[in-house]
mmCIF file of C-alpha atoms in Angstrom:
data_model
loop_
_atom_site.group_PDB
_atom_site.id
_atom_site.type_symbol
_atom_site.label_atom_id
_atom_site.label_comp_id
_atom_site.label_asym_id
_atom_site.label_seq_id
_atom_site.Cartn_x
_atom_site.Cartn_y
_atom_site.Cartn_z
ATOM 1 C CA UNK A 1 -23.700 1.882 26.508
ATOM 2 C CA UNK A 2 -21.852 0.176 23.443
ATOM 3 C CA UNK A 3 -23.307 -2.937 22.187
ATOM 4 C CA UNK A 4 -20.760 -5.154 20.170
ATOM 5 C CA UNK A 5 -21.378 -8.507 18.103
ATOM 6 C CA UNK A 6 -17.851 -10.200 18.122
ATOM 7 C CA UNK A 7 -18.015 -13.127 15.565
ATOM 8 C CA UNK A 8 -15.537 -15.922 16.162
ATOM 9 C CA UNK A 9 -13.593 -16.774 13.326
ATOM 10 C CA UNK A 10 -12.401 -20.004 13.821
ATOM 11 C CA UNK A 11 -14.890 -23.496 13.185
ATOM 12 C CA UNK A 12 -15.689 -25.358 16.535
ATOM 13 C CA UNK A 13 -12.728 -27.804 16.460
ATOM 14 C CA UNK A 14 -10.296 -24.965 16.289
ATOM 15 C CA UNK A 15 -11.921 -22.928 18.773
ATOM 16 C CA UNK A 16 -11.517 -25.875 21.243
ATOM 17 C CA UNK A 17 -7.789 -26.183 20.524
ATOM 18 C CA UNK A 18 -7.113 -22.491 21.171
ATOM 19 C CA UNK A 19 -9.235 -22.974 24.293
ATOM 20 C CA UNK A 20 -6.809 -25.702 25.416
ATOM 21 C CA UNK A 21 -4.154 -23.398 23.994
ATOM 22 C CA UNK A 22 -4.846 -20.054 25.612
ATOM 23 C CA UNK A 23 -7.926 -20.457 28.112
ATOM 24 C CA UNK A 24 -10.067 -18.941 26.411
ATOM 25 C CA UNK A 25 -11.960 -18.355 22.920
ATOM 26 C CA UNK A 26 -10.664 -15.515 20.362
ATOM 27 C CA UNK A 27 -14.526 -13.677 20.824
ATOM 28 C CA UNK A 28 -13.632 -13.668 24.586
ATOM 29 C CA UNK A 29 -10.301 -12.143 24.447
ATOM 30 C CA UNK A 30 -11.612 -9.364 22.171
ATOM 31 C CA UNK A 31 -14.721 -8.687 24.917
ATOM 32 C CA UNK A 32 -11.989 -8.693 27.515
ATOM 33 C CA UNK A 33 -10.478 -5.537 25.446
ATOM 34 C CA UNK A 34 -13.630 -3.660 24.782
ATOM 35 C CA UNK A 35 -14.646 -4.252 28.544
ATOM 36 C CA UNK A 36 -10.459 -2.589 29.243
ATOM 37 C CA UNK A 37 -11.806 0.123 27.345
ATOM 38 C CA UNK A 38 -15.458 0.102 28.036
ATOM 39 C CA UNK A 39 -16.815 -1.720 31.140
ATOM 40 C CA UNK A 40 -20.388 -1.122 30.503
ATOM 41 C CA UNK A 41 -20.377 -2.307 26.980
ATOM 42 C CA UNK A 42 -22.355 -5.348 26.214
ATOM 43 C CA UNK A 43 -20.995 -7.804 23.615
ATOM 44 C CA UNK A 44 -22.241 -10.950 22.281
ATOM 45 C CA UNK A 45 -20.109 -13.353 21.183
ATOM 46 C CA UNK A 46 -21.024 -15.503 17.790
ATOM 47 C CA UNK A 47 -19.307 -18.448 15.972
ATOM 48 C CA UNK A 48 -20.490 -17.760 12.446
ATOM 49 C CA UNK A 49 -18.505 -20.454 11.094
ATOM 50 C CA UNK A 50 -21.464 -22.617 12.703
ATOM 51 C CA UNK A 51 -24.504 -23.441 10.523
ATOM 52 C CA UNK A 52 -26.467 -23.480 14.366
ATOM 53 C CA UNK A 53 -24.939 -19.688 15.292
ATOM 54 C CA UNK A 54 -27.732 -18.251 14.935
ATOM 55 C CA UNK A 55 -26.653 -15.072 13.801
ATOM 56 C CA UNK A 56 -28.548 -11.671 13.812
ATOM 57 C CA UNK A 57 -29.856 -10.502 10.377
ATOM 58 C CA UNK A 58 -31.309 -7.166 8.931
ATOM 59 C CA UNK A 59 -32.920 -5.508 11.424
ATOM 60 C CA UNK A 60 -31.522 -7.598 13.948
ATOM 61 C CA UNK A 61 -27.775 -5.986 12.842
ATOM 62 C CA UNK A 62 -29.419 -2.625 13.464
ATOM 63 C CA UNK A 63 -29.205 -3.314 17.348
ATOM 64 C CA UNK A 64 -25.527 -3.464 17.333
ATOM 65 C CA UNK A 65 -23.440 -0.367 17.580
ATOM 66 C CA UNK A 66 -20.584 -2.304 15.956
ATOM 67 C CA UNK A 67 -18.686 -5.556 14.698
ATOM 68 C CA UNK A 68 -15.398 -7.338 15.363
ATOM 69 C CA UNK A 69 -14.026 -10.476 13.262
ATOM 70 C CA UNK A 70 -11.331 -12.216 14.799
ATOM 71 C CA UNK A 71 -8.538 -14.482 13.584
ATOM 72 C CA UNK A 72 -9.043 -17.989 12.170
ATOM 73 C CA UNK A 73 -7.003 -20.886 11.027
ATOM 74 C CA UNK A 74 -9.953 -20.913 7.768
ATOM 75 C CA UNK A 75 -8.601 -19.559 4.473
ATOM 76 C CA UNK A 76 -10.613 -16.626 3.394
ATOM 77 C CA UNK A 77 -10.396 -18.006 -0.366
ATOM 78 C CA UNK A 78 -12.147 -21.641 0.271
ATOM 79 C CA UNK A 79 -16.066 -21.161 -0.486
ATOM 80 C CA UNK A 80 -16.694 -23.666 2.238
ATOM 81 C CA UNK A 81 -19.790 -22.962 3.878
ATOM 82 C CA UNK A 82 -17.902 -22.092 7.221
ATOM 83 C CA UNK A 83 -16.189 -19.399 5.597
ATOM 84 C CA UNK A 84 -19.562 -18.180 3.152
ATOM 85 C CA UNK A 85 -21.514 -18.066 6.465
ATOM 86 C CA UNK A 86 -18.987 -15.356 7.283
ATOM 87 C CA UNK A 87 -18.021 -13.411 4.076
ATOM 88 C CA UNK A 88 -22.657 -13.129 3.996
ATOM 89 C CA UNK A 89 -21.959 -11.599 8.099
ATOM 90 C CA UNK A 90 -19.175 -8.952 7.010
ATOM 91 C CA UNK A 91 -21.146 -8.179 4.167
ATOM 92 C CA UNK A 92 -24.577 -7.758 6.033
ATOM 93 C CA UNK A 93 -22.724 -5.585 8.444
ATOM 94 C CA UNK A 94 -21.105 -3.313 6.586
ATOM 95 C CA UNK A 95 -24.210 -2.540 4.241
ATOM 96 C CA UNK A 96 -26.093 -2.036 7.716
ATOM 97 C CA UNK A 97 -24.039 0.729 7.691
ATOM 98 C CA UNK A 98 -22.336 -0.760 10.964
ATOM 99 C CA UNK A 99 -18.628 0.286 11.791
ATOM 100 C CA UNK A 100 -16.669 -3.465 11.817
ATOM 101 C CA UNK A 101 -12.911 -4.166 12.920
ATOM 102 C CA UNK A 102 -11.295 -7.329 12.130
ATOM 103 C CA UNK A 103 -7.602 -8.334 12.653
ATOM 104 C CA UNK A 104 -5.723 -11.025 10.955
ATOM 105 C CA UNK A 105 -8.821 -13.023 9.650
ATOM 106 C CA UNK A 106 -11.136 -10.320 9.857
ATOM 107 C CA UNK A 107 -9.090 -8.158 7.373
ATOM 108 C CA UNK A 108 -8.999 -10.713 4.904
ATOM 109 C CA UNK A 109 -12.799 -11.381 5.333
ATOM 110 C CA UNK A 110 -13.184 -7.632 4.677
ATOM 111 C CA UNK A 111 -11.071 -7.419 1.828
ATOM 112 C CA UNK A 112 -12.328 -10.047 -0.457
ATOM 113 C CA UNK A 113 -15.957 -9.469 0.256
ATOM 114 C CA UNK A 114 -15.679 -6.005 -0.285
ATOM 115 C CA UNK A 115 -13.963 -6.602 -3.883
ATOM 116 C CA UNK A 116 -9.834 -7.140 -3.337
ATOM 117 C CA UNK A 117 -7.729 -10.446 -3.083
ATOM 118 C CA UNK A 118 -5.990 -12.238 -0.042
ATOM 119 C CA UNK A 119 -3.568 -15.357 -0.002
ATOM 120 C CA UNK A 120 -0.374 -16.305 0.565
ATOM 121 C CA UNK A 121 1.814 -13.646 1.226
ATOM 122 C CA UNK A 122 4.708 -14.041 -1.343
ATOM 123 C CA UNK A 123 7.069 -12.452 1.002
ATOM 124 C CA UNK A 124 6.254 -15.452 3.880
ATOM 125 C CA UNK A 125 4.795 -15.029 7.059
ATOM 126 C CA UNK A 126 4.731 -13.340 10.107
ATOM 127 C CA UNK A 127 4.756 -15.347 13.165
ATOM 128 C CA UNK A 128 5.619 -13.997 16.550
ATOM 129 C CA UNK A 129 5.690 -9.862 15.731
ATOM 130 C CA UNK A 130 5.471 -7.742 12.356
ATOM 131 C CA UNK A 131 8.345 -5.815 12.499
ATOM 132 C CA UNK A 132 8.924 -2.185 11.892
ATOM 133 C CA UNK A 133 5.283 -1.281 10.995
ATOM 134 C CA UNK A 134 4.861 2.300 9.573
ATOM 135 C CA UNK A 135 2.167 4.391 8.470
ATOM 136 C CA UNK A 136 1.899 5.238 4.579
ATOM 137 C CA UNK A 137 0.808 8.700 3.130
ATOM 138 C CA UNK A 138 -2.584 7.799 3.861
ATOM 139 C CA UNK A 139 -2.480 6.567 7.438
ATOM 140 C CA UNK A 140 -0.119 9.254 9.087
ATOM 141 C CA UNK A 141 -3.045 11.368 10.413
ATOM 142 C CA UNK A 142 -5.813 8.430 10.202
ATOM 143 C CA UNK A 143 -7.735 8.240 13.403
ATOM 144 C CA UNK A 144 -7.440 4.382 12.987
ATOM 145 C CA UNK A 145 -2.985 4.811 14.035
ATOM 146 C CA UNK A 146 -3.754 7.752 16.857
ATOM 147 C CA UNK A 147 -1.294 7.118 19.011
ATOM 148 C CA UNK A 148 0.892 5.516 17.183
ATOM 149 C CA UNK A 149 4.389 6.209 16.649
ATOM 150 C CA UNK A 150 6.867 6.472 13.226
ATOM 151 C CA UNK A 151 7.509 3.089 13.308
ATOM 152 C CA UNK A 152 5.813 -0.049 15.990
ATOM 153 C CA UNK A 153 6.297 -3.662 16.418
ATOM 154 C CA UNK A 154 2.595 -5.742 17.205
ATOM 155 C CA UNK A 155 1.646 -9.680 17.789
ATOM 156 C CA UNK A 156 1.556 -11.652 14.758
ATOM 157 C CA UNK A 157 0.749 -15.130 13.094
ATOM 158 C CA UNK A 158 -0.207 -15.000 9.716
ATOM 159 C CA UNK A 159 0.900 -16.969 6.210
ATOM 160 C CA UNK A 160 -1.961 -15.340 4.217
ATOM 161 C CA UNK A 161 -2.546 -11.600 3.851
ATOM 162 C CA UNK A 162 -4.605 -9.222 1.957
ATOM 163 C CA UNK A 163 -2.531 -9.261 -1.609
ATOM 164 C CA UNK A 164 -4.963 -6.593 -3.261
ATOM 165 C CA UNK A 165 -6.964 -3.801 -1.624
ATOM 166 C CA UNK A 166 -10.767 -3.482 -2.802
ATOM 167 C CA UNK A 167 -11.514 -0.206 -4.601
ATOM 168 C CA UNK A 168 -11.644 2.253 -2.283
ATOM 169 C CA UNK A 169 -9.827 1.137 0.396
ATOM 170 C CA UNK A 170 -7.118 3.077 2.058
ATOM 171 C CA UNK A 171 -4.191 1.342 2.827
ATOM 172 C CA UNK A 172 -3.101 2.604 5.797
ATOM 173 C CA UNK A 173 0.255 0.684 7.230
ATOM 174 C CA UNK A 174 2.815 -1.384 5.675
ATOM 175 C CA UNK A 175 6.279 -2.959 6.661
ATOM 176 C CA UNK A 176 8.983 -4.514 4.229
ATOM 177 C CA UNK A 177 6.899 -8.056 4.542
ATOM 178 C CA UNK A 178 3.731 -6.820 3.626
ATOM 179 C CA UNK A 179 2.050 -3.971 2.256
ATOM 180 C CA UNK A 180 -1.033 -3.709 3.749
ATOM 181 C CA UNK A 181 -0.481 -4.131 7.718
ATOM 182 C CA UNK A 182 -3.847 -1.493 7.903
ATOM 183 C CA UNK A 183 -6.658 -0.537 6.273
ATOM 184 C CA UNK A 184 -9.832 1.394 5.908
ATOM 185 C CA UNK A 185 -12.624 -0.281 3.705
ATOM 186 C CA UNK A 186 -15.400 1.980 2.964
ATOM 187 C CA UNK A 187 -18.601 -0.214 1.747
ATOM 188 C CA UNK A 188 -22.022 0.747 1.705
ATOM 189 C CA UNK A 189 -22.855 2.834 4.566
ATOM 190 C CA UNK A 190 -20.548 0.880 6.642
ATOM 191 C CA UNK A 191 -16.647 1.391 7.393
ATOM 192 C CA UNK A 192 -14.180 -1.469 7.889
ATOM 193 C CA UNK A 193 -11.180 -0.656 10.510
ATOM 194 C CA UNK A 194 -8.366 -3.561 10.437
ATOM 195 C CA UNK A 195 -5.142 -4.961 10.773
ATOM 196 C CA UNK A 196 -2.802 -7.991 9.826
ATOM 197 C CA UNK A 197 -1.525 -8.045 12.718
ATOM 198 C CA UNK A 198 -3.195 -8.601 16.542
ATOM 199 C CA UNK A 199 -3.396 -5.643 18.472
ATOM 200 C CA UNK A 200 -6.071 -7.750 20.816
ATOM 201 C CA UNK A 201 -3.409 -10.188 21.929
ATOM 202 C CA UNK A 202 -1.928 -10.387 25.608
ATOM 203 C CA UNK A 203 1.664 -12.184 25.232
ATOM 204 C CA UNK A 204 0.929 -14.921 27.001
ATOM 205 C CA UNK A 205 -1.622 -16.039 24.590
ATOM 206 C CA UNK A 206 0.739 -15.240 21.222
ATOM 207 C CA UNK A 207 3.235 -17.883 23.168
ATOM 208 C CA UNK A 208 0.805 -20.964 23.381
ATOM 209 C CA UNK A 209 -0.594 -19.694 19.748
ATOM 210 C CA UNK A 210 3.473 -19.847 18.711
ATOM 211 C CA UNK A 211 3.514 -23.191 20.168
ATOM 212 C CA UNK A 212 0.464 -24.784 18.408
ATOM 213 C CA UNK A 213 1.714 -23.302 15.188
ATOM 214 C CA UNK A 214 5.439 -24.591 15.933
ATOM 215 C CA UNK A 215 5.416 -27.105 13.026
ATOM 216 C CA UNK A 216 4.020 -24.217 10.614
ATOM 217 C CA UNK A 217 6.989 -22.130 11.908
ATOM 218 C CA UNK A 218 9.460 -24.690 11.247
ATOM 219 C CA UNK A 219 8.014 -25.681 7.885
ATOM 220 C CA UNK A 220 8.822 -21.346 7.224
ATOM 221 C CA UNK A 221 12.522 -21.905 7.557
ATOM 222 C CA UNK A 222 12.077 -19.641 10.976
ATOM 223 C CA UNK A 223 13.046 -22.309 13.309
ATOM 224 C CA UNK A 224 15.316 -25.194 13.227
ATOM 225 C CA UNK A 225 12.832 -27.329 14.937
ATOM 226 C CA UNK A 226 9.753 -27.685 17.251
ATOM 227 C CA UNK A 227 11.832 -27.350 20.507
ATOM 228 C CA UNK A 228 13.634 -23.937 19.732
ATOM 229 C CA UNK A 229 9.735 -22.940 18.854
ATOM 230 C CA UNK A 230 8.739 -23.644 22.673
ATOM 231 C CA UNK A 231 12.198 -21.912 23.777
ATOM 232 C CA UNK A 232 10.839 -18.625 21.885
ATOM 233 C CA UNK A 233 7.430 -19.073 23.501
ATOM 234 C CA UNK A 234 8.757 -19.746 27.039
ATOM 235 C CA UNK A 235 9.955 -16.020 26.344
ATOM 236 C CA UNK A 236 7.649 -14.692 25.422
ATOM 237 C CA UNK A 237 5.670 -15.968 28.135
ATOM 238 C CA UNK A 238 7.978 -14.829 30.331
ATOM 239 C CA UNK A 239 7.365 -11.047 29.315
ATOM 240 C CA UNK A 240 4.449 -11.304 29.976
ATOM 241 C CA UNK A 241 4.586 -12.225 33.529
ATOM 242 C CA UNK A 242 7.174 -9.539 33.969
ATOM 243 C CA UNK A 243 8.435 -6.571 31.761
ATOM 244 C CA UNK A 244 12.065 -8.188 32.145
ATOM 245 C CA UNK A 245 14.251 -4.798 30.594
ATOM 246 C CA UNK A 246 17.295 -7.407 28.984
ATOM 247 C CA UNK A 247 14.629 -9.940 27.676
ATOM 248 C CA UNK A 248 12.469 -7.121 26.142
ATOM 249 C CA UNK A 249 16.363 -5.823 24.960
ATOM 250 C CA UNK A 250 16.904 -9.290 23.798
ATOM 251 C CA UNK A 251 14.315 -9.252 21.654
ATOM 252 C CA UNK A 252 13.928 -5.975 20.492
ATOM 253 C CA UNK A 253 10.423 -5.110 21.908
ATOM 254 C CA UNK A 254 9.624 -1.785 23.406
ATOM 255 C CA UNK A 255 6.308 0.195 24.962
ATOM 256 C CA UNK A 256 4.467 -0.720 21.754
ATOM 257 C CA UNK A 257 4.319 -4.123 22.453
ATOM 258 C CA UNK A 258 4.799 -4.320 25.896
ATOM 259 C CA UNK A 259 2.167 -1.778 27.246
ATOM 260 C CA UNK A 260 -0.937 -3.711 27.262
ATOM 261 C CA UNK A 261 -3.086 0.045 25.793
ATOM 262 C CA UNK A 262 -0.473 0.737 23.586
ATOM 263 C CA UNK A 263 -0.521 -2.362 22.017
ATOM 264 C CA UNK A 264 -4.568 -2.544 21.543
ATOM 265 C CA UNK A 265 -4.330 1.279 20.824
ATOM 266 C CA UNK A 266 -5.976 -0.291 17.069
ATOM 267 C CA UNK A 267 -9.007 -1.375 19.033
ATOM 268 C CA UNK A 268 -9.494 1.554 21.751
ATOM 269 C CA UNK A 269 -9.383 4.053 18.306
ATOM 270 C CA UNK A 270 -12.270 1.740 16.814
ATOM 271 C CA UNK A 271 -14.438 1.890 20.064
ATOM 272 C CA UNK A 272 -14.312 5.504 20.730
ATOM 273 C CA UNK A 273 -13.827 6.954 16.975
ATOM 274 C CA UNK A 274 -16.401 4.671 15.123
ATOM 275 C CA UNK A 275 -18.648 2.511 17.795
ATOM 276 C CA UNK A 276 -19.145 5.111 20.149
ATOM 277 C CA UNK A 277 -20.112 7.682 17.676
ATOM 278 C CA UNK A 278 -22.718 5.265 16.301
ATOM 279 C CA UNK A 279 -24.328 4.494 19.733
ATOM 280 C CA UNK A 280 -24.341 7.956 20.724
#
């Protein structure tokens, strides 16, 4: 049996909007993946931006098979104690010599704490999909991409991104926007698994995150205004009530994205290459 610790990114006001948003926290839509993959796995979901979390440490850490860091609207390079409370987490985690994935948020977390740099990507956002991901050199045969084709769209909503990998890491997948979509970050006797973009994301839930972001989107130049932001969404929503062939064609979205496994292929790699190796 797996045993998981997913830490909530976001602070409590921001988890209650996306609960409006989407139904649900970010923790609980990653334990509704590992529980796709794994039904017997237990997870526990934490908010370690909370100074009341109450969060596992030292040997408590040891009882976990593995981590996961979801997304946040917090900026990995503020030192506010919401955000220290989580770089001291990642850190404690990975020199527990736990295996941790994190997407969006999470990767960011990893980088800096582990010695690299994230911000603002100068080459602007990603909101809605990262296009035409690839594998570099590195990531071609990485267990991390298994499955993964020469070149996949995935769920996206970002303005800051890891701008230099720690020592050591492995850069694993890029696009023209960004050039670290993937990563392995060794540290310690832990290994950190990520992504920029969110491979944990049904459709539904990227469409009311689109529309909560919808001023941040038209503020990017990538909208004219707030109502051709909920047009998009509507979309998008709609896809994912039905796998409509000339809306996917509309928008240029295949199996990748569309195929709820193929597009949390990321996650399934982590669970049964790194987490179920360390419970077993």
């Amino acid at each position: 049996m797996l045993r998981l610790l997913i830490a909530d990114g976001n602070a409590r006001e921001d988890r209650a909007q996306h609960v409006t948003a989407t139904g649900r926290t970010s923790a609980e839509s990653y334990a509704d993946v590992v529980h796709a993959y794994h039904p017997e796995a237990q997870c526990r979901l934490v908010s370690p931006a909370d100074a009341d979390a109450g969060l596992p440490e030292g040997a408590g850490l040891a009882t976990y098979d593995g981590v996961i860091f979801t997304g946040s609207t917090l900026k990995v390079a503020e030192r506010s104690p919401e955000v220290m409370r989580q770089r001291d987490l990642m850190q404690a985690a990975l020199e527990a010599g736990l295996p941790v994935f994190g997407s969006c948020w999470g990767v960011q977390l990893a980088a800096v704490v582990t010695g690299g740099d994230a911000g603002p990507n100068p080459r602007g956002p990603e909101y809605g999909f990262a296009r035409r991901i690839a594998a570099t050199a590195e990531g071609r045969d990485h267990p991390l991409l298994s499955g993964r084709g020469a070149a996949w769209d995935a769920p996206a909503i970002h303005s800051d991104a890891v701008i230099v990998p720690p020592p050591g890491a492995r850069v694993l997948a890029a696009n023209a926007l960004l050039d670290v979509q993937a990563i392995e970050i060794p540290h310690g006797d832990g290994v950190f698994w990520g992504t920029q973009y969110h491979p944990e994301l049904d459709l539904d839930e990227l469409a009311a995150m689109l529309r909560v972001c919808a001023e941040a989107v038209v503020e990017a130049g990538l909208a004219p205004d707030a109502g051709a932001v909920s047009d998009y969404a509507a979309e998008i929503d709609a896809l994912h009530a039905a796998a409509d062939a000339p809306l996917a064609w509309r928008h240029g979205l295949g199996a990748d994205v569309l195929e709820p496994r193929q597009r949390r292929r990321e996650i399934g790699n982590f669970l049964d290459r790194l987490v179920a190796r360390q419970a077993g």
